[in-house]
Coordinates of C-alpha atoms and ligand atoms in Angstrom, one line a residue:
X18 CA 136.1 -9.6 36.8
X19 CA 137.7 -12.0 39.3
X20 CA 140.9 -11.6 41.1
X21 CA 144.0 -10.3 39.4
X22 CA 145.1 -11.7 36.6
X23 CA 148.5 -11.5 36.2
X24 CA 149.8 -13.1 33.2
X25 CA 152.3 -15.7 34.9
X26 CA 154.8 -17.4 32.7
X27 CA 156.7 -19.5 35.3
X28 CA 156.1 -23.0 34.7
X29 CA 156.4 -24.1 38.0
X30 CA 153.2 -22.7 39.2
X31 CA 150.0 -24.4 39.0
X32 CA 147.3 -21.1 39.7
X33 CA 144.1 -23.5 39.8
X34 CA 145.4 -26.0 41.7
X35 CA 146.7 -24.2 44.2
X36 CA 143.5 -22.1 44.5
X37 CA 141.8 -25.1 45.0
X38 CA 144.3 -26.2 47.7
X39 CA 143.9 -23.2 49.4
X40 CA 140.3 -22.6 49.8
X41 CA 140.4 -26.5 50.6
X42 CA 142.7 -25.5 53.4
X43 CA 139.9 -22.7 55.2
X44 CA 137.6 -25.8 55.4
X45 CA 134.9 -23.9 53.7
X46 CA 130.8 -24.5 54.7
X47 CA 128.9 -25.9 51.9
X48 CA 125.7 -25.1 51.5
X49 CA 126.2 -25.4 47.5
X50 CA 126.5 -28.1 44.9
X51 CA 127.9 -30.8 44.8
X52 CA 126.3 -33.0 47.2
X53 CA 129.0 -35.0 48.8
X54 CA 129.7 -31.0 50.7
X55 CA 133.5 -31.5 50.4
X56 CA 133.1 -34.8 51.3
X57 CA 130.9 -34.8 54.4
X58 CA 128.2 -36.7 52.9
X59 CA 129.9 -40.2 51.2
X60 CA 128.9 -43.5 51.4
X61 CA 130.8 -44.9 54.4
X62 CA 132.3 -47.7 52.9
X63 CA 134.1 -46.2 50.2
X64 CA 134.5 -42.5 51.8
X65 CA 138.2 -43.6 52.4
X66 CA 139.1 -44.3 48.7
X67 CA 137.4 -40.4 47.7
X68 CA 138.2 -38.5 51.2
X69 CA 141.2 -36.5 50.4
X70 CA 140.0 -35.3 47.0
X71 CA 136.8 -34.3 47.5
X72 CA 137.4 -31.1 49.2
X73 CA 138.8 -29.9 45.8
X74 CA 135.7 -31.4 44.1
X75 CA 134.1 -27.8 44.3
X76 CA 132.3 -26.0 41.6
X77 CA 132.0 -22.1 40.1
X78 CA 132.4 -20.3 43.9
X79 CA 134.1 -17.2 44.3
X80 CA 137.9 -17.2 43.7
X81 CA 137.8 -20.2 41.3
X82 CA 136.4 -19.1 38.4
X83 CA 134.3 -20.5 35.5
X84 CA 135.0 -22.6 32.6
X85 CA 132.9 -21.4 30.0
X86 CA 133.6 -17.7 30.6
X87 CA 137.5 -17.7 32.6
X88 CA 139.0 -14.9 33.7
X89 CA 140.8 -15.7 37.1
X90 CA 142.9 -18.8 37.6
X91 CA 141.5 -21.1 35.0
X92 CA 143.0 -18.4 32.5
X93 CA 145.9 -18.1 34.0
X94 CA 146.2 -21.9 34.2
X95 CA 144.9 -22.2 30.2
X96 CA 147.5 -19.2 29.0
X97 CA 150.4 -21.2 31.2
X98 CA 149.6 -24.2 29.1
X99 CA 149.2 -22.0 25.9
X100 CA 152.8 -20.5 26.6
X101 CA 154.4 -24.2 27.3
X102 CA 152.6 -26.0 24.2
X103 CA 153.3 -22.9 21.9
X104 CA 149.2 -22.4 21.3
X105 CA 147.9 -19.0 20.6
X106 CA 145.2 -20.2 23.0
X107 CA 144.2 -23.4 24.5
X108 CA 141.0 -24.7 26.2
X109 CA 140.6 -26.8 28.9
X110 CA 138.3 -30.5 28.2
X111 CA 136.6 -32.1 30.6
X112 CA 135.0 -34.6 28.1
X113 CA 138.5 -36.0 26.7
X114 CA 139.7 -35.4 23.1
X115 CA 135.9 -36.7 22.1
X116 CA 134.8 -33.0 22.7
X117 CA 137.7 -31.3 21.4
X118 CA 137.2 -33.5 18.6
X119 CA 133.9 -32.5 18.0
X120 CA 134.0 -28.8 18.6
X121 CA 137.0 -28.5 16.1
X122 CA 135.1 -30.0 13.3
X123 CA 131.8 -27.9 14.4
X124 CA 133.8 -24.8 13.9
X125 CA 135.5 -25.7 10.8
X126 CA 132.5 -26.7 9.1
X127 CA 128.6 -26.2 8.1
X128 CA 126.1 -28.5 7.0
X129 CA 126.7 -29.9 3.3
X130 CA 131.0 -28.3 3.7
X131 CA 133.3 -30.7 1.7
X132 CA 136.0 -31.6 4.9
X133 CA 138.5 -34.2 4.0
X134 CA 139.1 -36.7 6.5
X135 CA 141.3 -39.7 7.1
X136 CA 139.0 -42.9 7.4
X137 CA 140.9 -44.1 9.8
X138 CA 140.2 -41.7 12.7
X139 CA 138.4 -42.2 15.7
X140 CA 134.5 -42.1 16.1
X141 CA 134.5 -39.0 17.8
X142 CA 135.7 -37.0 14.0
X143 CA 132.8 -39.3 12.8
X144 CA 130.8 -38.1 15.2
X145 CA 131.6 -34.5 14.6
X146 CA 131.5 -35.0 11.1
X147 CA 127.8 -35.9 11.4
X148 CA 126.8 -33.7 14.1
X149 CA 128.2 -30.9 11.9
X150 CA 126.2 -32.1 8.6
X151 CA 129.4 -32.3 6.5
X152 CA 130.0 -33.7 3.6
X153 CA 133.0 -35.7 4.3
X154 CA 136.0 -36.6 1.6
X155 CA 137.7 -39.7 3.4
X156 CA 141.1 -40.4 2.5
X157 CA 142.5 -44.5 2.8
X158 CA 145.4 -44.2 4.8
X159 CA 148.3 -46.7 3.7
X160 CA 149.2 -50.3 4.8
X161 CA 152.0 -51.3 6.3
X162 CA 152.9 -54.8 5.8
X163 CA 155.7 -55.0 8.4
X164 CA 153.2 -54.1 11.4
X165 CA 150.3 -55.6 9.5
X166 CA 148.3 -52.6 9.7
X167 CA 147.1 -49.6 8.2
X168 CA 149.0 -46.2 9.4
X169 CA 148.4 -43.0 8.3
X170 CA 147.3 -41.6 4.2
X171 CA 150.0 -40.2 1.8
X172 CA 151.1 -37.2 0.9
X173 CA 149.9 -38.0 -2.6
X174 CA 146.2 -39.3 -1.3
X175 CA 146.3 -35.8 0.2
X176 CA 147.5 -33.6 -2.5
X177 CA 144.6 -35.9 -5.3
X178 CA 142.0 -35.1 -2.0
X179 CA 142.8 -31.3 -2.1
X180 CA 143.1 -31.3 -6.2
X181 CA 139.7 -32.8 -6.6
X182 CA 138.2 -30.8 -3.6
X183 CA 139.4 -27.4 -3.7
X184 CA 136.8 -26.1 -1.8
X185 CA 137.3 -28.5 1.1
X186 CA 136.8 -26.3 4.8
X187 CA 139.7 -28.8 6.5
X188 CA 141.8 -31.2 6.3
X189 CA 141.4 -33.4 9.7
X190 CA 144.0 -35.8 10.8
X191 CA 145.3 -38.1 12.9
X192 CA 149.1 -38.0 14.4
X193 CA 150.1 -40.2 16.4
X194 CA 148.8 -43.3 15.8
X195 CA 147.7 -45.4 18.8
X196 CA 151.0 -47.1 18.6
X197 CA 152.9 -43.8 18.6
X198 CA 153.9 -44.2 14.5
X199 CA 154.4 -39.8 13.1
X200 CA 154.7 -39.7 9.5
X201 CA 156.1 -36.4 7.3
X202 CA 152.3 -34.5 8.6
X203 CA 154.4 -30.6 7.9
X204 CA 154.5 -31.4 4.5
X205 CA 150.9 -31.8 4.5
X206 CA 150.1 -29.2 6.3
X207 CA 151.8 -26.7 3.8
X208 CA 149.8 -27.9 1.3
X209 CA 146.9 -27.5 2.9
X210 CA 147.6 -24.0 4.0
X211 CA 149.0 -22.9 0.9
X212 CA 145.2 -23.9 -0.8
X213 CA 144.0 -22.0 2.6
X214 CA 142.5 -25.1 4.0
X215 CA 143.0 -25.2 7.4
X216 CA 144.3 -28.4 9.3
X217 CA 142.6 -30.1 12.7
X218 CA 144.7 -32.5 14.4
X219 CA 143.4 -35.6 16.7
X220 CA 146.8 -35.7 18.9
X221 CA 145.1 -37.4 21.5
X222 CA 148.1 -39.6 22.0
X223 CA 151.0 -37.2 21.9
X224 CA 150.8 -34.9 24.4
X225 CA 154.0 -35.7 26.0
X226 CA 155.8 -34.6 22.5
X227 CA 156.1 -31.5 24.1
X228 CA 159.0 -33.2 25.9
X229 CA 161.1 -32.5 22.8
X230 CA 163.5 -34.9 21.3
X231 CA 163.7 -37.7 20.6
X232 CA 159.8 -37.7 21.0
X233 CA 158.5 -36.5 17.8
X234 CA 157.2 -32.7 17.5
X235 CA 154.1 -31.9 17.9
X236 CA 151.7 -30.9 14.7
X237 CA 151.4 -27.8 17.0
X238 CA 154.8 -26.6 16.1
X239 CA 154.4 -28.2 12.5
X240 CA 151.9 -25.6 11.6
X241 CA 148.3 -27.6 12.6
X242 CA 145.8 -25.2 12.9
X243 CA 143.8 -26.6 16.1
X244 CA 145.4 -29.4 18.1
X245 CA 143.4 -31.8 20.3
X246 CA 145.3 -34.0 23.4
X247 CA 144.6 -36.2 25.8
X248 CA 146.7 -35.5 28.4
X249 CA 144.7 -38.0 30.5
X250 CA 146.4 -40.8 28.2
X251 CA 149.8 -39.9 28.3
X252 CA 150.9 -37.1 31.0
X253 CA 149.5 -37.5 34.6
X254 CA 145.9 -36.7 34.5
X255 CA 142.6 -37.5 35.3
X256 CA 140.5 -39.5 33.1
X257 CA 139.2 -37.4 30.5
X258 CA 141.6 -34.3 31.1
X259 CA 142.3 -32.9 27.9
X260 CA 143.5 -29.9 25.7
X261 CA 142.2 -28.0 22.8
X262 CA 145.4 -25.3 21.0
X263 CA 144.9 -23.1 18.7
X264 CA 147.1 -20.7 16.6
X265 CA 145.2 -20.3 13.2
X266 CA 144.8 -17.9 10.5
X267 CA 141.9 -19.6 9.4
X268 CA 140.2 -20.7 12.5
X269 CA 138.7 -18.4 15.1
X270 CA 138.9 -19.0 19.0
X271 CA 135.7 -18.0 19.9
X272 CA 134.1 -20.1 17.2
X273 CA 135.5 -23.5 19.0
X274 CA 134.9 -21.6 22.7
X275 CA 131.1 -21.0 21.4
X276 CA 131.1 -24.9 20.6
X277 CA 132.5 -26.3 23.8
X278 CA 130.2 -24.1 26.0
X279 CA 127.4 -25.6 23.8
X280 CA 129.2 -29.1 24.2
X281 CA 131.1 -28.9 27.4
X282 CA 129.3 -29.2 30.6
X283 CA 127.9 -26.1 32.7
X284 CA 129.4 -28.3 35.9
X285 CA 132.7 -29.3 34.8
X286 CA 135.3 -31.1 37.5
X287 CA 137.4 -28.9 38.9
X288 CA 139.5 -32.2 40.0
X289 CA 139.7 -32.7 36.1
X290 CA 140.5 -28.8 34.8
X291 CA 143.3 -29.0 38.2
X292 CA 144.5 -32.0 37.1
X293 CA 145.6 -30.5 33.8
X294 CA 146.9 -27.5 35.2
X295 CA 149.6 -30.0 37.3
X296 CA 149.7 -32.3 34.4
X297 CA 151.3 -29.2 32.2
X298 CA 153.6 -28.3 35.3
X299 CA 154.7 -32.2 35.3
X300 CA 155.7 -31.6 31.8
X301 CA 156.9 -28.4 31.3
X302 CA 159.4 -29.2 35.0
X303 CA 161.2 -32.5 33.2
X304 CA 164.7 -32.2 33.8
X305 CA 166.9 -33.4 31.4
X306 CA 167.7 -35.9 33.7
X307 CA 164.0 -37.2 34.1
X308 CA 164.2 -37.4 30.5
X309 CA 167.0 -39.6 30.3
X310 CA 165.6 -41.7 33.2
X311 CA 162.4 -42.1 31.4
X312 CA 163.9 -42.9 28.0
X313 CA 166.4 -45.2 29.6
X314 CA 163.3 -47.3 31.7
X315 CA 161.4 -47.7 28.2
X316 CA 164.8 -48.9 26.7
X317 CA 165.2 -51.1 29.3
X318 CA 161.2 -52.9 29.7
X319 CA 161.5 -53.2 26.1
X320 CA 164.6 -55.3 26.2
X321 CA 162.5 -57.3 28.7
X322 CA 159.8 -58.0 26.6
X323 CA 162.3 -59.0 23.8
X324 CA 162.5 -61.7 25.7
X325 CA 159.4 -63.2 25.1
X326 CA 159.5 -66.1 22.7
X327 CA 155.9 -65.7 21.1
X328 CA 156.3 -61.9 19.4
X329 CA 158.3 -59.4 18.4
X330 CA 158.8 -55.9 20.0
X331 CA 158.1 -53.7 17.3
X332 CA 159.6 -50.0 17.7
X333 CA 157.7 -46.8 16.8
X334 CA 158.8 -43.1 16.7
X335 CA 157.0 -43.0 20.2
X336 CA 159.6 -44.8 22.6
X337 CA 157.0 -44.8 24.9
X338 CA 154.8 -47.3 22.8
X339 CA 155.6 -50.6 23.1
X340 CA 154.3 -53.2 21.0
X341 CA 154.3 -57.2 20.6
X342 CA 153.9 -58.3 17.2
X343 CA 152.6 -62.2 17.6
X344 CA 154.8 -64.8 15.7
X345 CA 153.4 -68.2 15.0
X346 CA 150.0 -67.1 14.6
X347 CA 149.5 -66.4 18.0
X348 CA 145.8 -63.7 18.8
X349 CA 147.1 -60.6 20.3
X350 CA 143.8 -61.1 22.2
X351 CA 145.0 -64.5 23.5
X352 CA 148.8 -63.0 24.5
X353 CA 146.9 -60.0 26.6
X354 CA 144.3 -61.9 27.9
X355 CA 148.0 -64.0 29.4
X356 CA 148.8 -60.8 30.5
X357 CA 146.1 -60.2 32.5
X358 CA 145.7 -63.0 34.6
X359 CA 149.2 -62.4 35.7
X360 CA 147.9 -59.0 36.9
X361 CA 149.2 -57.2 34.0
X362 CA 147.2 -55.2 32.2
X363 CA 148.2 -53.7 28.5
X364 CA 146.5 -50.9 26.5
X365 CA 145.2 -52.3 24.0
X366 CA 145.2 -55.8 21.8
X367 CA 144.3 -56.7 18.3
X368 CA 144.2 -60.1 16.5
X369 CA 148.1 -59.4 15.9
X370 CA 149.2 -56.9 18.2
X371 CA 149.1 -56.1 22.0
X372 CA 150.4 -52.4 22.6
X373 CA 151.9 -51.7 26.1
X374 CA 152.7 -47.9 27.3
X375 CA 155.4 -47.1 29.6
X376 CA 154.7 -44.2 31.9
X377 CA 156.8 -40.7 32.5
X378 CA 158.9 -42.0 35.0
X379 CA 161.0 -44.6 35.5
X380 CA 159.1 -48.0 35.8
X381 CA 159.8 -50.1 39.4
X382 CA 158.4 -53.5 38.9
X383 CA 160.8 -55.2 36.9
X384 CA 160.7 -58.5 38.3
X385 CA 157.4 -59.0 38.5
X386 CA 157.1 -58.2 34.2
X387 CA 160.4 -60.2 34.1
X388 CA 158.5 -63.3 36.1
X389 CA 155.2 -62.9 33.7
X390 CA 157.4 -63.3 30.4
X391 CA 159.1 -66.4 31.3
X392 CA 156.0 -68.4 32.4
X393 CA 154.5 -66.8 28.9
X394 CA 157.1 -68.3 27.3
X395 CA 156.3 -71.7 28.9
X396 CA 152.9 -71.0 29.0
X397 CA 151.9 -69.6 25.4
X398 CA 153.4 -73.2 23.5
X399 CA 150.4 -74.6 24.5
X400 CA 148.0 -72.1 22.8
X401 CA 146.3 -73.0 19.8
X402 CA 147.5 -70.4 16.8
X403 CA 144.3 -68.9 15.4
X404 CA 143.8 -68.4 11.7
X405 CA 145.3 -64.5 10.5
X406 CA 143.7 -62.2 8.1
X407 CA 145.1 -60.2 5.5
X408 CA 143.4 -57.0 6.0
X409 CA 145.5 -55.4 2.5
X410 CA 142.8 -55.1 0.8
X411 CA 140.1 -53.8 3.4
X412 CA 140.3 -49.6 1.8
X413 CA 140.1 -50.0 -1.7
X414 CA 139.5 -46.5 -2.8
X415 CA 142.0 -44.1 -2.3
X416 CA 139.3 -41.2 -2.3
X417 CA 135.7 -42.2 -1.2
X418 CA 132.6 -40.7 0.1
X419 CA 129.7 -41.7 1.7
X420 CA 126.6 -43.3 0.1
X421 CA 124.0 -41.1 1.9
X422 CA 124.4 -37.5 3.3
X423 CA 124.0 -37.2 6.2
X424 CA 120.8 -34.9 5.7
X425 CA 119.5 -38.2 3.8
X426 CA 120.3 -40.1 6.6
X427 CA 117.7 -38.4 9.0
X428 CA 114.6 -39.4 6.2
X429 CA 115.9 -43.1 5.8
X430 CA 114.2 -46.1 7.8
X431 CA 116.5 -48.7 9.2
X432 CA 116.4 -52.5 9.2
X433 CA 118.7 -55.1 11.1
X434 CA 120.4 -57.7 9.2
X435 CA 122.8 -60.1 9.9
X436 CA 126.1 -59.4 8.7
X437 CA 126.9 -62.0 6.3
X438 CA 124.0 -60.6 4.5
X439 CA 124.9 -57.2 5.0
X440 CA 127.3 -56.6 1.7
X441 CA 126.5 -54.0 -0.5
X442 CA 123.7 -52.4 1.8
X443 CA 124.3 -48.7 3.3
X444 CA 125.4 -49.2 7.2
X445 CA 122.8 -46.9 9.0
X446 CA 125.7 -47.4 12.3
X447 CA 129.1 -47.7 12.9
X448 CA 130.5 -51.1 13.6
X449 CA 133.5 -50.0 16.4
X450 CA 135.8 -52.2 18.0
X451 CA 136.8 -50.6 20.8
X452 CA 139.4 -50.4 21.6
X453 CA 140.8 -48.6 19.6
X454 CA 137.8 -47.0 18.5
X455 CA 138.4 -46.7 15.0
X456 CA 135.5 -47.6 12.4
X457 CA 135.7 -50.7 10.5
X458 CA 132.4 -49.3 9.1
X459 CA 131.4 -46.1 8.9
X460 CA 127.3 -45.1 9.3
X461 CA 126.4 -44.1 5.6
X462 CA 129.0 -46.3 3.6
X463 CA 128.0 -49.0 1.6
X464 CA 129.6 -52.0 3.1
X465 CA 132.1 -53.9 1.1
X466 CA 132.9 -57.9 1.4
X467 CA 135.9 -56.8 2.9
X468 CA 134.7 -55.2 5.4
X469 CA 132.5 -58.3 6.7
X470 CA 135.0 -60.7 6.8
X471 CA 137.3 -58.3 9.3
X472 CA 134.0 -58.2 11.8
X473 CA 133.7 -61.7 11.3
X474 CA 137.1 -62.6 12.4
X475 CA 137.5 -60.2 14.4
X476 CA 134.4 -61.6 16.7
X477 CA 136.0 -64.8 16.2
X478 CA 138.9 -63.7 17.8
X479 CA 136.9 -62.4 20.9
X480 CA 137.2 -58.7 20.0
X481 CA 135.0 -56.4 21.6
X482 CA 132.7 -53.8 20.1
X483 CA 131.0 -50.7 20.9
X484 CA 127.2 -52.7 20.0
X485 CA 124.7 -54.1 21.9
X486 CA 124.6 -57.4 19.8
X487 CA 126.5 -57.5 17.2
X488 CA 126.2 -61.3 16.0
X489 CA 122.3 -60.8 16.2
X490 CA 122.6 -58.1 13.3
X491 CA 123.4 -54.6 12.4
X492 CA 121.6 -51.5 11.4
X493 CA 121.3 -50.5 7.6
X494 CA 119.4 -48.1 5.6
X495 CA 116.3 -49.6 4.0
X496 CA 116.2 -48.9 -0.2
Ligands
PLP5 C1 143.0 -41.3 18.2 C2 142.0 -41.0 19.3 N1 141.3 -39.8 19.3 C3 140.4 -39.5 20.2 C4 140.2 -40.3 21.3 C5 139.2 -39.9 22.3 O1 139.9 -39.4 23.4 P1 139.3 -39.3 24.8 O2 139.2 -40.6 25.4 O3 140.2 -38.4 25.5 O4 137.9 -38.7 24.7 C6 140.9 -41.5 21.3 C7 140.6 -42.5 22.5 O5 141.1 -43.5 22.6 C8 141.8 -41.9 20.3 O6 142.5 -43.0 20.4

């Protein structure tokens, strides 16, 4: 057992990261991994960029302890964020919400285990789903005509999912969407409890609820069994910093701590696992005066933005998320693509949309934003409108499962064929535009017309996908 662990509740501290700062400080002697030996061996020209991080790039040496089995400051850092984000327990990611994703499902589920599963979710659940062997219930979520998209399923596609499947080992969802929309989840997650199924939530974009009011709650504190966030998206983190809570009746701990050791890696960044201890401190130290600063800022870009002639600032319950609706016809693409050669860089665009995200803390470059809008304005009359699709219709069942199990899947040849030839074959791959990462079509479903024409326009529009070639054909399963 390492060092003392005292169980610290003070919110302030950060254990890990200041263990790393201090053994940083005794400018240590490496004759260990990893290579760069605190930094003394870097490439010249770009030492500068990594030099005053690498001394805390260090890996399982005594003091700092380990990961996969934690027992000094990495507990102490984990049980500090459990106590702040009201988890029983929570795990430390080094491989983003992907891996949290992944181990969840893992634990909730065995090969051939009815899970129901909103289709719109991102390809890590699908991944999980078919790493796991599961027999996957999707549910359609709905569509929202006034943001053109489709948000999150029902409470009534929930309660036919959990009528019809009973036996179901989870319910996995998705809350928030990428553009911060919450919808009435507790209710859900009553229903599922009170049929014993337990509920996995992809929060990837909602850490920073734990901010309270008026961000939305967390599913945490509505009753989700196991939690996953990015705090890498949202709070101030490294890339790929993320947490896994739990607080279950259902669900076991060590279960998903016996899938992220298998999934996790046996070197995992210290600079990334520190990075979330700060990122909770950051959090958990907001004043309510930050608060109000922050909230204020977002007010105040998004009334810049409203004065853009080409869109629309639509609101969400995330006042963080900003998005530009495009009138006229207008691509999304197009609009962000503006955006960028102006030096400004959005989250994410779609055919109709372009998503911005304001930061936790108040945002300094007004004039420069301010500048950009105005020469859009000029700028975006000239731009040809592109033809819109009505996606309505693109889930048509409100329940559906896939053609082939995935046990089938592993005894099935593949073809390629092009994708206007592709309806009604079974999709041996996911088609993923990316961002945001969200199948259009899912690997074992039978692909609709639907379906085609969304890729189709969508690589008309310039949208770009998670495929090596897409317009030279796609995989499908050979009958
Ligand atoms: C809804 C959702 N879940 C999970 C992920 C994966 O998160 P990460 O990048 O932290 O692995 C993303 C990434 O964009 C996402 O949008």
């Amino acid at each position: 057992m390492e060092g003392n662990f005292v169980m610290n509740r003070n919110q302030q501290q950060m254990p890990l990261m200041e263990q790393l700062i201090s053994f940083a400080k005794k400018e240590p002697l490496s004759f260990h991994v990893p290579g760069h030996k605190n930094g003394a061996v870097f490439p010249d020209d770009i030492k500068a960029y990594f030099e005053s991080i690498l001394p805390l790039d260090v890996t399982e040496l005594t003091g700092l302890d380990d990961l996969h089995a934690p027992q000094g400051v990495i507990s102490e850092a984990a049980q500090l964020a459990a106590d702040f984000f009201g988890a029983e327990h929570t795990f430390f990611l080094v491989g983003g919400s992907t891996v949290g994703n992944l181990a969840m499902i893992l634990a909730a589920c065995a090969p051939g285990d009815k899970i129901i599963v909103q289709r719109n979710c991102h390809k890590s659940v699908m991944n999980g789903l078919e790493l796991s062997g599961a027999n996957p219930i999707f549910i359609s979520p709905e569509y929202d005509p006034s943001v053109q998209r489709y948000t999150a399923p029902s409470y009534s596609t929930v309660e036919q999912a959990i009528t019809e499947h009973p036996d179901a080992k989870a319910l996995v969802l998705t809350y928030p969407d990428y553009f911060g929309q919450t919808y009435p989840i507790k209710e859900m997650i009553e229903l599922a409890h009170h049929h014993q199924i337990p509920v996995l939530v992809d929060e990837a974009h909602g850490v920073h609820f734990a901010l309270g009011e008026p961000f939305p709650t967390s599913a945490l504190a509505l009753g989700a069994d196991i939690v996953v966030q990015s705090a890498h998206k949202m709070a101030p983190a490294l890339t790929m910093a993320s947490y896994l809570h739990i607080k279950s009746n259902f669900l076991s701990k060590e279960l998903v701590g016996h899938y992220l050791q298998m999934l996790q890696s046996s070197s995992p960044s210290y600079l990334v696992m520190a990075s979330l201890d700060s990122a909770r401190a950051y959090l958990a130290t907001r004043t309510e005066n930050d608060r109000e600063n922050i909230l204020t800022s977002a007010h105040q870009v998004k009334r810049m933005f409203q004065h853009g002639e080409h869109w629309e600032v639509v609101t969400s319950n995330d006042p963080l998320k900003i998005t530009l609706q495009m009138k006229d016809g207008l691509s999304g693409f197009a609009v962000a693509d503006a955006f960028e050669a102006h030096g400004i860089y959005p989250e994410l665009a779609t055919d109709r949309q372009v998503l911005f995200i304001h930061g936790l803390k108040g945002f300094e470059k007004s004039e420069k934003l301010q500048k950009t809008i105005k020469s859009l304005n000029e700028q975006l009359k000239k731009q040809p409108n592109h033809a819109t699709i009505d996606t309505s219709d693109l889930f048509t069942e409100t329940i559906q499962q896939l053609a082939v199990t995935y046990q089938q899947m592993h005894r099935l040849r593949t073809k390629t064929v092009l994708i206007e030839h592709a309806k009604d074959q079974v999709a041996a791959e996911a088609i993923i535009p990316y961002p945001p990462g969200i199948p259009v079509i899912l690997k074992g479903e039978r692909i609709t017309e639907e379906q085609i024409r969304l890729i189709q326009h969508l690589i008309q529009q310039g949208a770009t996908f998670q495929h090596h070639a897409i317009e030279q054909g796609i995989q499908v399963f050979e009958r």
